[in-house]
Amino acid sequence: MSLSDSDCSTYISFKKTGFFSTMMCDYIEKSNKVTPFYANFPDIKGFKSQIETKEPSFTQKQRETLVTALEEQYKGVKTSSKTSLHIASLSKPNTFTVTTGHQLNLFTGPLYFLYKIIATINLSERLTEEFPDKNFVPIYWMATEDHDFEEINFFKFKGRKIQWNSNETGGVGRFSTEGLQEVLTAFKTLLGTSKRAKELITLFEEGYVEHQNLAAATRYIANELFAKYGLVIVDGDDASLKEEFIPFVKKELLEQVSYKSVTETNLKLSKAYTVQVNPREINLFYLKDAIRERIVFENGVYKVNNTDIEFSKEEILKEVKEHPKRFSPNVIMRPLYQEVILPNLAYIGGGGEMAYWMQLKNYFENVQIPFPILLLRNSVQVINEKQYKKLGKLSISVEEVFLKQSELLKKKVLEKSEVKVDFSEQKKFLEKQFENLKEIATKTDVSFIGAVNAQEKKQLKGLNNLEKRFLRAEKRKEASLVERIKTLQNELLPNLSLEERQRNFSEFYLEYGEGFVETLKEKLNPLQLEFFVLVK
């Protein structure tokens, strides 16, 4: 089967899907409630301003350090001419980056891994059109220093969990790929023997079986998928890049500036939204061999949590100077590290990522580093032609797919029902009657007001119960319709969640090959700021 984008493909608002936070919806709508927590907005005007801010703040020395580090990281990697050109261009003062980051999920993990990177590539190309005198490089930042192995050691294929087990500890990028041959063997049994199945097997094998650690394996796979578009992959677990970050590490150890700045922001942010992360007093880990543990300051001594390692003030500053690679930023400081070592304009991420970035603007200002533009990544729902036809037969619109299942069933069953009873109108009528009674009650005894309120509550409850009984009866009568709707919605939204969080790209590659990525590349507009429904 070939993949061709249908004329039925469309964008809908993030809000209408019901899967995006109030903060993200407010951000897209430029609500005043969110304005204090970001700098430039993700539009062309915002990017023009961001270029003007970032350009003078990033030195030639920083550029040379970055290029040298990337050239070293790409040794032995089959590099496309476009990626090589992008790396070389980073030495020029008119070159900027657009960045996304992602964990080292096994075989790319959830489907949205693709959407993040494609959005980053497409935004770089769009900016090149808008600002022809500048260069723009798409960056994928590998989260090699993370230690949450349980979050990344699996992916889902057609509802089955493919999992890798390892007893290693520390930064996951350093984990040996030993044991992944067994994972490949299990994966093979599900893939079949088609040409595309063999291509997926080869990609997995060359990525994981033929590379020694998870960082190298992930770089290989991302490079295979996106090198032709010029994607540049950065591993922050790098001694020369960490040297650039030394002044900020020292400031963190001595002044706890991130804790103070983010705590101040959280007090303001929490008045309207849920705070995503809470800062530690020191937001650094100590990373060495199989250790990645928090650094804490107790009784005048710097200690590495859950170990016997400790330093005096002089000793830890000496350690930073001599071994900067051993100091690993946590979720609060990692964004700063990225912005210090890259000539970056924007960070592209999911709703959760955007939420914690919005806690950091004050921190960036306090350490005098330009705060990047925040761009909510593209999200996609794929609907094939067969599913789209079924939606039509069931009179379900694309927007209605995202309704809660109970609401969708209620709506469609009532639309089909021969008996038209509008309980919402009945409730409004009842509430109006009791409003009149309450007005009368205010002119008589206080006890009468209580009786009116109690009776209103009782009658509304009774009406709700009648509505539920009516709906149950109609659902029984339309059992076939109910089952068809549930089956189709569960198919489109696995576990009634966005498919991009549940499925892996391999399912789509198996059916459409490279055409799937190419169609996404052609169709996704990162500045549209809406949810894309791809009908294929």
Coordinates of C-alpha atoms in Angstrom, one line a residue:
M1 CA 0.0 0.0 0.0
S2 CA 1.3 3.4 -0.9
L3 CA 1.0 6.5 1.3
S4 CA -0.6 9.5 -0.1
D5 CA -2.0 12.5 1.8
S6 CA -5.7 12.8 1.4
D7 CA -7.5 16.1 0.8
C8 CA -9.4 15.2 4.0
S9 CA -6.3 15.9 6.2
T10 CA -6.8 18.8 8.4
Y11 CA -5.7 20.9 11.4
I12 CA -7.8 21.3 14.5
S13 CA -7.1 23.3 17.6
F14 CA -5.0 21.6 20.4
K15 CA -7.8 22.6 22.8
K16 CA -10.4 20.6 20.9
T17 CA -8.5 17.4 21.3
G18 CA -8.8 17.6 25.1
F19 CA -5.3 16.2 25.5
F20 CA -3.4 19.5 26.1
S21 CA -3.0 21.4 29.3
T22 CA -4.7 24.7 30.1
M23 CA -1.2 26.3 30.2
M24 CA -0.4 25.2 26.6
C25 CA -3.7 26.3 25.3
D26 CA -3.3 29.7 27.0
Y27 CA 0.2 30.0 25.5
I28 CA -0.9 29.3 22.0
E29 CA -3.7 31.9 22.5
K30 CA -1.2 34.4 23.9
S31 CA -3.1 34.7 27.2
N32 CA -1.8 37.4 29.5
K33 CA -1.6 34.8 32.3
V34 CA 1.3 33.1 30.5
T35 CA 3.1 36.2 29.1
P36 CA 5.5 36.7 32.1
F37 CA 6.9 33.2 31.6
Y38 CA 8.3 33.4 28.1
A39 CA 10.3 35.9 26.0
N40 CA 9.6 35.9 22.2
F41 CA 6.6 34.1 20.8
P42 CA 7.1 31.4 18.1
D43 CA 6.3 33.5 15.0
I44 CA 8.4 35.2 12.4
K45 CA 8.4 38.4 14.3
G46 CA 9.6 36.6 17.4
F47 CA 12.4 34.9 15.5
K48 CA 13.7 38.1 14.1
S49 CA 13.9 39.5 17.7
Q50 CA 15.5 36.3 18.9
I51 CA 18.2 36.4 16.3
E52 CA 19.0 40.0 17.3
T53 CA 19.3 38.9 21.0
K54 CA 21.3 35.7 20.5
E55 CA 23.8 36.8 17.8
P56 CA 25.9 39.1 20.0
S57 CA 25.8 36.8 23.0
F58 CA 27.4 33.8 21.3
T59 CA 31.2 34.1 20.8
Q60 CA 33.5 32.8 18.1
K61 CA 35.3 30.8 20.7
Q62 CA 32.1 29.0 21.7
R63 CA 31.4 28.3 18.0
E64 CA 34.9 26.7 17.5
T65 CA 34.5 24.6 20.6
L66 CA 31.1 23.4 19.4
V67 CA 32.3 22.5 15.9
T68 CA 35.4 20.7 17.2
A69 CA 33.3 18.7 19.7
L70 CA 30.8 17.7 16.9
E71 CA 33.5 16.7 14.5
E72 CA 34.9 14.4 17.2
Q73 CA 31.4 13.0 18.0
Y74 CA 30.8 12.3 14.3
K75 CA 34.1 10.4 13.8
G76 CA 33.1 6.9 12.4
V77 CA 29.6 8.1 11.7
K78 CA 28.3 7.9 8.1
T79 CA 27.6 11.6 7.8
S80 CA 25.5 13.1 5.0
S81 CA 26.8 16.0 3.0
K82 CA 24.0 18.2 4.4
T83 CA 24.8 17.3 8.0
S84 CA 28.6 17.9 7.4
L85 CA 27.7 21.3 5.8
H86 CA 25.6 22.2 8.8
I87 CA 28.3 21.3 11.3
A88 CA 30.9 23.4 9.4
S89 CA 28.4 26.3 9.2
L90 CA 28.2 26.5 13.0
S91 CA 31.6 28.2 13.0
K92 CA 30.0 31.2 11.1
P93 CA 28.6 34.1 13.2
N94 CA 25.4 34.1 11.1
T95 CA 24.5 30.5 11.9
F96 CA 21.9 29.5 14.5
T97 CA 20.3 26.4 15.7
V98 CA 16.8 25.1 16.4
T99 CA 16.8 22.3 18.9
T100 CA 14.6 19.5 20.2
G101 CA 15.7 16.9 22.8
H102 CA 14.5 13.4 23.6
Q103 CA 15.4 10.5 25.8
L104 CA 17.3 7.5 24.4
N105 CA 14.1 5.4 24.1
L106 CA 14.6 2.0 22.7
F107 CA 14.1 2.0 18.9
T108 CA 13.0 5.7 19.2
G109 CA 10.2 4.9 21.7
P110 CA 6.8 6.7 21.1
L111 CA 5.9 7.9 17.7
Y112 CA 6.2 11.6 18.6
F113 CA 10.0 11.2 18.5
L114 CA 9.5 11.6 14.7
Y115 CA 7.2 14.6 15.0
K116 CA 9.7 16.5 17.3
I117 CA 12.6 16.0 14.9
I118 CA 10.6 16.7 11.7
A119 CA 9.2 19.9 13.3
T120 CA 12.8 21.0 14.1
I121 CA 14.0 20.3 10.5
N122 CA 11.0 22.0 9.0
L123 CA 11.4 25.1 11.2
S124 CA 15.0 25.4 10.2
E125 CA 14.1 25.3 6.5
R126 CA 11.3 27.8 7.1
L127 CA 13.6 30.2 8.8
T128 CA 16.1 29.9 6.0
E129 CA 13.4 31.1 3.6
E130 CA 12.5 34.0 5.9
F131 CA 16.1 35.0 6.7
P132 CA 18.2 34.1 3.6
D133 CA 21.3 35.9 5.0
K134 CA 21.4 33.5 7.9
N135 CA 22.0 29.7 8.3
F136 CA 19.8 27.5 10.5
V137 CA 20.7 24.1 11.7
P138 CA 18.3 21.5 13.2
I139 CA 19.6 19.9 16.4
Y140 CA 18.6 16.7 18.1
W141 CA 19.9 16.8 21.7
M142 CA 20.3 13.2 23.0
A143 CA 19.5 12.9 26.8
T144 CA 22.5 10.7 27.3
E145 CA 23.0 11.7 31.0
D146 CA 19.5 10.7 32.1
H147 CA 19.3 7.8 34.5
D148 CA 15.6 6.8 34.3
F149 CA 16.3 3.6 32.5
E150 CA 12.8 2.2 33.2
E151 CA 11.3 5.1 31.2
I152 CA 13.3 4.2 28.0
N153 CA 13.9 0.5 28.0
F154 CA 10.9 -0.5 25.9
F155 CA 8.7 0.4 22.9
K156 CA 5.3 -0.8 21.9
F157 CA 4.6 -2.6 18.6
K158 CA 0.9 -3.4 17.8
G159 CA 0.0 -3.4 21.4
R160 CA 2.9 -5.6 22.5
K161 CA 5.7 -4.3 24.8
I162 CA 9.2 -5.0 23.5
Q163 CA 11.5 -4.6 26.5
W164 CA 15.2 -4.6 27.3
N165 CA 16.5 -5.4 30.7
S166 CA 19.9 -4.2 32.1
N167 CA 21.4 -4.1 35.6
E168 CA 23.6 -1.1 34.7
T169 CA 23.3 2.2 36.5
G170 CA 24.4 5.8 35.9
G171 CA 23.9 7.9 32.7
V172 CA 21.9 5.7 30.2
G173 CA 24.0 6.9 27.2
R174 CA 26.9 4.9 28.7
F175 CA 25.0 1.7 29.0
S176 CA 26.3 -1.3 27.1
T177 CA 24.0 -2.6 24.4
E178 CA 24.7 -6.1 25.6
G179 CA 21.4 -8.1 25.7
L180 CA 19.8 -6.3 22.8
Q181 CA 20.4 -9.2 20.4
E182 CA 17.8 -11.1 22.5
V183 CA 15.4 -8.1 22.1
L184 CA 15.9 -8.2 18.3
T185 CA 15.1 -11.9 18.3
A186 CA 11.8 -11.3 20.1
F187 CA 11.0 -8.3 17.7
K188 CA 11.6 -10.4 14.6
T189 CA 8.9 -12.9 15.6
L190 CA 6.3 -10.0 15.4
L191 CA 7.6 -8.3 12.3
G192 CA 7.2 -11.0 9.7
T193 CA 9.3 -11.5 6.6
S194 CA 8.3 -8.6 4.2
K195 CA 10.9 -6.4 2.6
R196 CA 10.1 -3.5 5.0
A197 CA 10.2 -5.9 8.0
K198 CA 13.8 -6.9 6.9
E199 CA 14.7 -3.2 6.6
L200 CA 13.5 -2.6 10.2
I201 CA 15.4 -5.6 11.4
T202 CA 18.6 -4.3 9.7
L203 CA 18.1 -0.9 11.2
F204 CA 17.7 -2.3 14.7
E205 CA 20.6 -4.7 14.3
E206 CA 23.0 -2.2 12.9
G207 CA 21.9 0.3 15.6
Y208 CA 22.0 -1.8 18.7
V209 CA 23.9 -4.9 18.1
E210 CA 26.8 -3.3 16.2
H211 CA 27.3 -0.3 18.6
Q212 CA 28.8 -0.6 22.0
N213 CA 26.7 1.8 24.0
L214 CA 23.2 3.3 23.9
A215 CA 24.3 6.8 22.9
A216 CA 26.1 5.5 19.9
A217 CA 23.2 3.3 18.9
T218 CA 20.7 6.1 19.2
R219 CA 22.9 8.4 17.2
Y220 CA 23.1 5.8 14.5
I221 CA 19.3 5.3 14.2
A222 CA 18.5 9.0 14.3
N223 CA 21.2 9.6 11.7
E224 CA 19.8 6.8 9.5
L225 CA 16.3 8.3 9.6
F226 CA 17.1 12.0 9.3
A227 CA 20.7 12.6 8.0
K228 CA 19.4 13.4 4.5
Y229 CA 17.6 16.4 6.0
G230 CA 20.9 17.6 7.6
L231 CA 20.0 16.8 11.2
V232 CA 22.9 17.3 13.7
I233 CA 22.9 15.1 16.7
V234 CA 24.5 16.4 19.9
D235 CA 25.7 14.4 22.9
G236 CA 26.1 16.7 25.9
D237 CA 28.1 14.1 27.8
D238 CA 31.2 15.7 26.4
A239 CA 34.3 17.1 28.3
S240 CA 35.0 20.0 26.0
L241 CA 31.3 21.2 26.0
K242 CA 31.2 20.8 29.8
E243 CA 34.2 23.1 30.0
E244 CA 32.1 25.9 28.5
F245 CA 29.6 25.3 31.3
I246 CA 32.1 25.5 34.2
P247 CA 31.2 29.1 35.3
F248 CA 27.6 28.2 35.7
V249 CA 28.4 25.0 37.6
K250 CA 30.5 27.0 40.0
K251 CA 27.8 29.6 40.4
E252 CA 25.3 26.8 41.2
L253 CA 27.5 25.2 43.8
L254 CA 28.3 28.4 45.5
E255 CA 25.1 30.5 45.2
Q256 CA 22.3 28.0 44.5
V257 CA 21.0 30.5 41.9
S258 CA 18.7 28.1 40.1
Y259 CA 16.9 27.2 43.3
K260 CA 16.3 30.8 44.2
S261 CA 15.2 31.9 40.7
V262 CA 12.9 29.0 40.0
T263 CA 11.3 29.0 43.5
E264 CA 10.5 32.7 42.9
T265 CA 8.9 31.8 39.5
N266 CA 7.0 28.9 40.9
L267 CA 5.2 31.1 43.5
K268 CA 3.8 33.2 40.6
L269 CA 3.2 30.3 38.2
S270 CA 1.3 28.2 40.8
K271 CA -1.4 30.9 41.1
A272 CA -2.7 29.9 37.7
Y273 CA -1.2 26.5 36.7
T274 CA 0.3 23.3 38.1
V275 CA 4.0 23.5 38.6
Q276 CA 5.8 20.8 36.6
V277 CA 9.1 20.5 38.5
N278 CA 10.4 21.7 41.9
P279 CA 14.1 22.7 42.1
R280 CA 16.7 21.2 44.5
E281 CA 19.0 23.5 46.4
I282 CA 21.7 22.2 44.1
N283 CA 20.5 21.1 40.6
L284 CA 23.5 19.1 39.7
F285 CA 24.4 15.4 39.6
Y286 CA 27.8 13.8 40.1
L287 CA 28.4 11.5 37.1
K288 CA 31.2 9.0 37.2
D289 CA 31.4 5.4 36.1
A290 CA 28.1 3.8 37.1
I291 CA 27.2 6.7 39.4
R292 CA 24.8 9.5 38.7
E293 CA 23.7 10.9 42.1
R294 CA 22.6 14.3 43.4
I295 CA 25.1 16.7 44.9
V296 CA 23.9 18.0 48.3
F297 CA 25.4 20.6 50.6
E298 CA 25.3 19.6 54.3
N299 CA 27.2 21.1 57.3
G300 CA 29.7 23.0 55.0
V301 CA 30.5 19.9 53.0
Y302 CA 29.4 18.9 49.4
K303 CA 28.3 15.3 49.4
V304 CA 27.3 12.9 46.6
N305 CA 24.0 11.3 47.6
N306 CA 24.0 7.5 48.4
T307 CA 27.8 7.4 48.3
D308 CA 30.8 8.1 50.6
I309 CA 32.1 10.8 48.2
E310 CA 32.4 14.3 49.7
F311 CA 34.3 17.5 49.0
S312 CA 35.2 20.7 50.8
K313 CA 34.4 23.9 48.9
E314 CA 38.0 24.1 47.6
E315 CA 38.0 20.4 46.6
I316 CA 34.8 20.5 44.6
L317 CA 35.9 23.7 42.7
K318 CA 39.1 21.9 41.9
E319 CA 37.1 18.8 40.7
V320 CA 34.9 21.1 38.5
K321 CA 38.0 22.6 36.9
E322 CA 39.8 19.3 36.4
H323 CA 36.9 17.0 35.6
P324 CA 33.9 19.1 34.3
K325 CA 32.4 16.0 32.6
R326 CA 31.6 14.7 36.1
F327 CA 29.1 17.4 36.7
S328 CA 25.7 16.6 35.1
P329 CA 22.8 19.1 35.0
N330 CA 19.4 18.0 36.1
V331 CA 16.1 18.9 34.5
I332 CA 16.4 22.5 35.9
M333 CA 19.9 23.2 34.6
R334 CA 20.0 21.0 31.5
P335 CA 18.1 23.7 29.4
L336 CA 20.7 26.3 30.5
Y337 CA 23.6 24.0 29.5
Q338 CA 22.1 23.6 26.1
E339 CA 21.7 27.3 25.6
V340 CA 25.2 28.0 26.8
I341 CA 26.9 25.7 24.3
L342 CA 24.6 26.2 21.2
P343 CA 23.8 29.4 19.2
N344 CA 20.2 28.4 19.7
L345 CA 17.0 30.3 18.9
A346 CA 14.2 27.9 19.9
Y347 CA 13.4 24.7 21.8
I348 CA 10.7 22.4 20.4
G349 CA 9.1 20.1 22.8
G350 CA 5.9 18.5 24.1
G351 CA 3.5 20.1 26.6
G352 CA 5.2 18.8 29.7
E353 CA 8.6 20.1 28.4
M354 CA 7.2 23.5 27.6
A355 CA 5.6 23.7 31.1
Y356 CA 9.0 23.2 32.9
W357 CA 10.8 25.5 30.5
M358 CA 8.3 28.3 31.5
Q359 CA 9.6 27.9 35.0
L360 CA 13.1 29.0 33.9
K361 CA 12.9 32.4 32.3
N362 CA 13.8 34.2 35.5
Y363 CA 16.8 31.9 36.1
F364 CA 18.1 32.6 32.6
E365 CA 17.8 36.3 33.2
N366 CA 19.7 36.1 36.5
V367 CA 22.6 34.3 34.8
Q368 CA 22.4 36.6 31.7
I369 CA 21.8 33.9 29.0
P370 CA 19.1 34.7 26.3
F371 CA 15.9 32.6 27.0
P372 CA 14.9 30.7 23.8
I373 CA 11.6 30.7 22.0
L374 CA 9.4 27.9 23.1
L375 CA 7.6 26.0 20.4
L376 CA 5.0 23.3 21.1
R377 CA 5.9 20.4 18.8
N378 CA 3.6 19.1 16.1
S379 CA 1.2 16.4 17.1
V380 CA -0.4 14.1 14.6
Q381 CA -3.3 11.6 14.5
V382 CA -3.1 9.2 11.5
I383 CA -6.4 8.0 10.1
N384 CA -6.3 5.5 7.2
E385 CA -8.9 5.6 4.4
K386 CA -10.7 2.6 5.8
Q387 CA -11.0 4.2 9.2
Y388 CA -12.1 7.5 7.6
K389 CA -14.9 5.8 5.7
K390 CA -16.1 4.2 8.9
L391 CA -16.1 7.6 10.6
G392 CA -18.3 8.8 7.8
K393 CA -20.7 5.9 8.1
L394 CA -21.0 6.5 11.8
S395 CA -21.4 10.3 11.3
I396 CA -18.4 11.0 13.4
S397 CA -16.4 14.1 12.6
V398 CA -12.6 14.3 12.9
E399 CA -13.0 16.6 15.9
E400 CA -15.5 14.2 17.6
V401 CA -12.9 11.4 17.5
F402 CA -11.2 13.2 20.5
L403 CA -14.3 13.4 22.7
K404 CA -14.3 11.3 25.9
Q405 CA -15.8 7.9 24.9
S406 CA -18.8 8.3 27.2
E407 CA -19.6 11.7 25.7
L408 CA -19.1 10.4 22.1
L409 CA -21.4 7.4 22.7
K410 CA -24.0 9.6 24.4
K411 CA -24.0 12.1 21.5
K412 CA -24.2 9.5 18.7
V413 CA -26.8 7.3 20.5
L414 CA -29.1 10.4 21.1
E415 CA -28.6 11.5 17.5
K416 CA -29.8 8.1 16.3
S417 CA -32.7 7.9 18.8
E418 CA -36.2 8.1 17.5
V419 CA -37.3 9.7 20.8
K420 CA -35.9 13.2 21.1
V421 CA -35.7 14.2 24.7
D422 CA -33.4 17.1 25.5
F423 CA -32.6 16.7 29.2
S424 CA -30.5 19.9 29.2
E425 CA -33.6 21.9 28.3
Q426 CA -35.5 20.1 31.0
K427 CA -32.8 20.9 33.6
K428 CA -32.8 24.6 32.5
F429 CA -36.6 24.7 32.8
L430 CA -36.4 23.2 36.3
E431 CA -33.6 25.6 37.4
K432 CA -35.7 28.5 36.2
Q433 CA -38.7 27.3 38.2
F434 CA -36.6 27.1 41.3
E435 CA -35.1 30.5 40.7
N436 CA -38.7 31.9 41.0
L437 CA -39.4 29.9 44.1
K438 CA -36.1 31.2 45.7
E439 CA -37.2 34.7 45.0
I440 CA -40.4 34.1 46.8
A441 CA -38.6 32.3 49.6
T442 CA -36.4 35.4 50.3
K443 CA -39.6 37.2 51.3
T444 CA -40.7 34.5 53.8
D445 CA -39.1 32.4 56.5
V446 CA -35.4 31.4 56.3
S447 CA -36.2 27.7 56.8
F448 CA -38.3 27.8 53.6
I449 CA -35.2 28.8 51.5
G450 CA -33.4 25.6 52.8
A451 CA -36.4 23.5 51.9
V452 CA -36.5 25.0 48.3
N453 CA -32.7 24.3 47.9
A454 CA -33.1 20.8 49.1
Q455 CA -36.0 20.1 46.8
E456 CA -34.1 21.6 43.8
K457 CA -31.2 19.3 44.5
K458 CA -33.5 16.3 44.8
Q459 CA -35.4 17.0 41.6
L460 CA -32.2 17.7 39.6
K461 CA -30.8 14.4 40.9
G462 CA -33.9 12.6 39.9
L463 CA -33.8 14.1 36.4
N464 CA -30.1 13.1 36.1
N465 CA -31.1 9.5 37.0
L466 CA -33.9 9.5 34.4
E467 CA -31.4 10.7 31.8
K468 CA -29.0 7.9 32.7
R469 CA -31.7 5.3 32.5
F470 CA -32.9 6.7 29.2
L471 CA -29.4 6.6 27.8
R472 CA -28.8 3.1 29.0
A473 CA -32.0 2.0 27.3
E474 CA -31.1 3.7 24.1
K475 CA -27.6 2.1 24.2
R476 CA -29.1 -1.3 24.6
K477 CA -31.3 -0.6 21.6
E478 CA -28.3 0.6 19.6
A479 CA -25.8 -2.0 20.9
S480 CA -24.3 -2.6 17.5
L481 CA -23.7 1.1 16.9
V482 CA -22.2 1.5 20.4
E483 CA -19.8 -1.4 19.8
R484 CA -18.7 -0.1 16.3
I485 CA -18.0 3.4 17.8
K486 CA -16.0 2.0 20.7
T487 CA -14.0 -0.3 18.5
L488 CA -13.1 2.4 16.0
Q489 CA -12.2 5.0 18.7
N490 CA -10.1 2.4 20.6
E491 CA -8.3 1.7 17.3
L492 CA -7.5 5.3 16.7
L493 CA -6.7 6.2 20.3
P494 CA -5.0 3.2 21.9
N495 CA -5.9 3.1 25.6
L496 CA -8.0 6.2 24.8
S497 CA -4.8 8.2 24.6
L498 CA -3.1 9.9 21.7
E499 CA -1.6 7.3 19.5
E500 CA 1.7 9.2 19.2
R501 CA 2.3 8.4 22.9
Q502 CA 1.5 4.7 22.5
R503 CA 2.7 3.5 19.1
N504 CA 6.2 3.2 17.6
F505 CA 7.2 4.4 14.1
S506 CA 7.9 0.8 13.1
E507 CA 4.2 0.0 12.7
F508 CA 3.9 2.8 10.1
Y509 CA 7.2 2.0 8.4
L510 CA 6.1 -1.6 8.1
E511 CA 3.0 -0.5 6.1
Y512 CA 4.3 2.6 4.3
G513 CA 8.1 2.5 4.3
E514 CA 10.1 5.8 4.0
G515 CA 6.9 7.4 2.5
F516 CA 5.6 7.9 6.0
V517 CA 8.4 10.1 7.1
E518 CA 8.5 11.9 3.8
T519 CA 4.7 12.7 4.0
L520 CA 5.1 14.0 7.5
K521 CA 8.1 16.1 6.3
E522 CA 6.0 17.5 3.5
K523 CA 2.9 18.3 5.5
L524 CA 3.9 19.3 9.0
N525 CA 4.1 23.1 9.6
P526 CA 5.7 23.8 13.0
L527 CA 4.4 27.4 13.1
Q528 CA 0.8 26.4 12.5
L529 CA 0.3 25.8 16.3
E530 CA -2.5 23.3 15.7
F531 CA -3.0 19.5 15.9
F532 CA -2.7 17.7 12.5
V533 CA -5.0 14.9 11.4
L534 CA -3.4 13.0 8.6
V535 CA -5.9 11.1 6.5
K536 CA -4.1 8.6 4.3

